[in-house]
Amino acid sequence: MAHAQQELVEFVISKAFNPVMRAKPDGKSDAERKTLEHVQQATKTEIERYRRYGSAEEVATNFKRDLNSDAAKKLHAQLRRLHLPTIEDIRDDFEDKARKLGVKTSS
């Protein structure tokens, strides 16, 4: 199942996290720059956390938790204000990918 785990982690990173990490502060207000800095630090932490998960099921379970946690909701709101993607934006594609890989997605 290590293959499925790696595929799911890389999917989340490439579709949701990398665009945040590549975002540039050019043309943003001071407040937006500070918010961008904050969300990039939080995203870096998320990438590290996702890479430490031990199974594809653990990735799927935590993805679902991350959709609804209070901390995640606050972060998602900040990302939306900066016009950056969130994991909510890739939820359906993530669940489809997990299903195709045979990973249980219910938590």
mmCIF file of C-alpha atoms in Angstrom:
data_model
loop_
_atom_site.group_PDB
_atom_site.id
_atom_site.type_symbol
_atom_site.label_atom_id
_atom_site.label_comp_id
_atom_site.label_asym_id
_atom_site.label_seq_id
_atom_site.Cartn_x
_atom_site.Cartn_y
_atom_site.Cartn_z
ATOM 1 C CA MET A 1 0.000 0.000 0.000
ATOM 2 C CA ALA A 2 3.077 2.277 0.133
ATOM 3 C CA HIS A 3 2.512 3.120 -3.520
ATOM 4 C CA ALA A 4 -1.039 4.337 -2.817
ATOM 5 C CA GLN A 5 0.169 6.331 0.173
ATOM 6 C CA GLN A 6 2.842 8.061 -1.888
ATOM 7 C CA GLU A 7 0.406 8.789 -4.723
ATOM 8 C CA LEU A 8 -2.130 10.375 -2.374
ATOM 9 C CA VAL A 9 0.492 12.455 -0.577
ATOM 10 C CA GLU A 10 2.016 13.691 -3.829
ATOM 11 C CA PHE A 11 -1.460 14.449 -5.205
ATOM 12 C CA VAL A 12 -2.320 16.685 -2.236
ATOM 13 C CA ILE A 13 1.076 18.359 -2.344
ATOM 14 C CA SER A 14 1.007 19.042 -6.075
ATOM 15 C CA LYS A 15 -2.623 20.177 -6.310
ATOM 16 C CA ALA A 16 -3.105 22.116 -3.071
ATOM 17 C CA PHE A 17 0.171 22.756 -1.284
ATOM 18 C CA ASN A 18 2.677 23.568 -4.057
ATOM 19 C CA PRO A 19 0.607 26.458 -5.480
ATOM 20 C CA VAL A 20 0.640 28.022 -2.004
ATOM 21 C CA MET A 21 4.374 27.519 -1.625
ATOM 22 C CA ARG A 22 5.046 29.029 -5.082
ATOM 23 C CA ALA A 23 2.865 32.112 -4.473
ATOM 24 C CA LYS A 24 4.809 35.372 -4.621
ATOM 25 C CA PRO A 25 4.205 38.452 -2.468
ATOM 26 C CA ASP A 26 4.542 40.767 -5.488
ATOM 27 C CA GLY A 27 1.741 43.311 -5.698
ATOM 28 C CA LYS A 28 0.249 42.383 -2.333
ATOM 29 C CA SER A 29 -0.438 44.748 0.549
ATOM 30 C CA ASP A 30 1.591 44.457 3.759
ATOM 31 C CA ALA A 31 -1.294 42.591 5.422
ATOM 32 C CA GLU A 32 -1.555 40.185 2.479
ATOM 33 C CA ARG A 33 2.210 39.607 2.565
ATOM 34 C CA LYS A 34 2.037 38.725 6.259
ATOM 35 C CA THR A 35 -0.907 36.414 5.625
ATOM 36 C CA LEU A 36 0.951 34.774 2.733
ATOM 37 C CA GLU A 37 3.998 34.267 4.932
ATOM 38 C CA HIS A 38 1.796 32.678 7.600
ATOM 39 C CA VAL A 39 -0.042 30.342 5.210
ATOM 40 C CA GLN A 40 3.216 29.302 3.560
ATOM 41 C CA GLN A 41 4.701 28.365 6.944
ATOM 42 C CA ALA A 42 1.536 26.441 7.845
ATOM 43 C CA THR A 43 1.599 24.725 4.446
ATOM 44 C CA LYS A 44 5.238 23.721 4.883
ATOM 45 C CA THR A 45 4.262 22.097 8.186
ATOM 46 C CA GLU A 46 1.355 20.326 6.458
ATOM 47 C CA ILE A 47 3.634 18.948 3.739
ATOM 48 C CA GLU A 48 5.969 17.544 6.375
ATOM 49 C CA ARG A 49 3.040 16.052 8.287
ATOM 50 C CA TYR A 50 1.538 14.398 5.189
ATOM 51 C CA ARG A 51 4.914 12.882 4.291
ATOM 52 C CA ARG A 52 5.136 11.267 7.747
ATOM 53 C CA TYR A 53 1.860 9.365 7.511
ATOM 54 C CA GLY A 54 2.401 5.631 7.666
ATOM 55 C CA SER A 55 -0.309 4.402 5.288
ATOM 56 C CA ALA A 56 -2.671 5.476 2.533
ATOM 57 C CA GLU A 57 -5.570 5.068 4.968
ATOM 58 C CA GLU A 58 -3.868 7.423 7.401
ATOM 59 C CA VAL A 59 -3.467 9.983 4.607
ATOM 60 C CA ALA A 60 -7.163 9.673 3.687
ATOM 61 C CA THR A 61 -8.365 9.853 7.293
ATOM 62 C CA ASN A 62 -6.303 12.932 8.072
ATOM 63 C CA PHE A 63 -7.272 14.590 4.795
ATOM 64 C CA LYS A 64 -10.914 14.307 5.879
ATOM 65 C CA ARG A 65 -10.108 15.632 9.360
ATOM 66 C CA ASP A 66 -8.247 18.545 7.795
ATOM 67 C CA LEU A 67 -11.338 19.515 5.832
ATOM 68 C CA ASN A 68 -13.309 20.168 9.010
ATOM 69 C CA SER A 69 -10.940 21.148 11.810
ATOM 70 C CA ASP A 70 -11.263 24.667 13.190
ATOM 71 C CA ALA A 71 -7.605 25.427 12.443
ATOM 72 C CA ALA A 72 -8.006 24.224 8.865
ATOM 73 C CA LYS A 73 -11.169 26.280 8.335
ATOM 74 C CA LYS A 74 -9.313 29.415 9.445
ATOM 75 C CA LEU A 75 -6.400 28.598 7.141
ATOM 76 C CA HIS A 76 -8.758 27.869 4.226
ATOM 77 C CA ALA A 77 -10.384 31.291 4.699
ATOM 78 C CA GLN A 78 -6.967 32.966 4.588
ATOM 79 C CA LEU A 79 -6.024 31.020 1.455
ATOM 80 C CA ARG A 80 -9.263 31.992 -0.252
ATOM 81 C CA ARG A 81 -8.654 35.685 0.511
ATOM 82 C CA LEU A 82 -5.308 35.295 -1.249
ATOM 83 C CA HIS A 83 -6.968 33.434 -4.159
ATOM 84 C CA LEU A 84 -4.982 30.271 -3.436
ATOM 85 C CA PRO A 85 -6.249 26.674 -3.498
ATOM 86 C CA THR A 86 -7.270 24.728 -0.413
ATOM 87 C CA ILE A 87 -7.676 21.022 0.139
ATOM 88 C CA GLU A 88 -11.422 21.644 -0.046
ATOM 89 C CA ASP A 89 -10.909 22.513 -3.718
ATOM 90 C CA ILE A 90 -9.449 19.075 -4.445
ATOM 91 C CA ARG A 91 -11.711 17.014 -2.176
ATOM 92 C CA ASP A 92 -13.679 15.246 -4.930
ATOM 93 C CA ASP A 93 -10.556 14.498 -6.972
ATOM 94 C CA PHE A 94 -8.752 13.219 -3.866
ATOM 95 C CA GLU A 95 -11.647 10.911 -2.975
ATOM 96 C CA ASP A 96 -11.824 9.633 -6.572
ATOM 97 C CA LYS A 97 -8.085 8.954 -6.587
ATOM 98 C CA ALA A 98 -8.254 7.182 -3.220
ATOM 99 C CA ARG A 99 -11.144 5.020 -4.451
ATOM 100 C CA LYS A 100 -9.269 4.082 -7.620
ATOM 101 C CA LEU A 101 -6.270 3.129 -5.496
ATOM 102 C CA GLY A 102 -8.490 0.981 -3.280
ATOM 103 C CA VAL A 103 -8.060 3.171 -0.209
ATOM 104 C CA LYS A 104 -10.890 3.377 2.297
ATOM 105 C CA THR A 105 -11.834 7.050 2.624
ATOM 106 C CA SER A 106 -14.428 7.004 5.380
ATOM 107 C CA SER A 107 -13.175 8.119 8.764
#
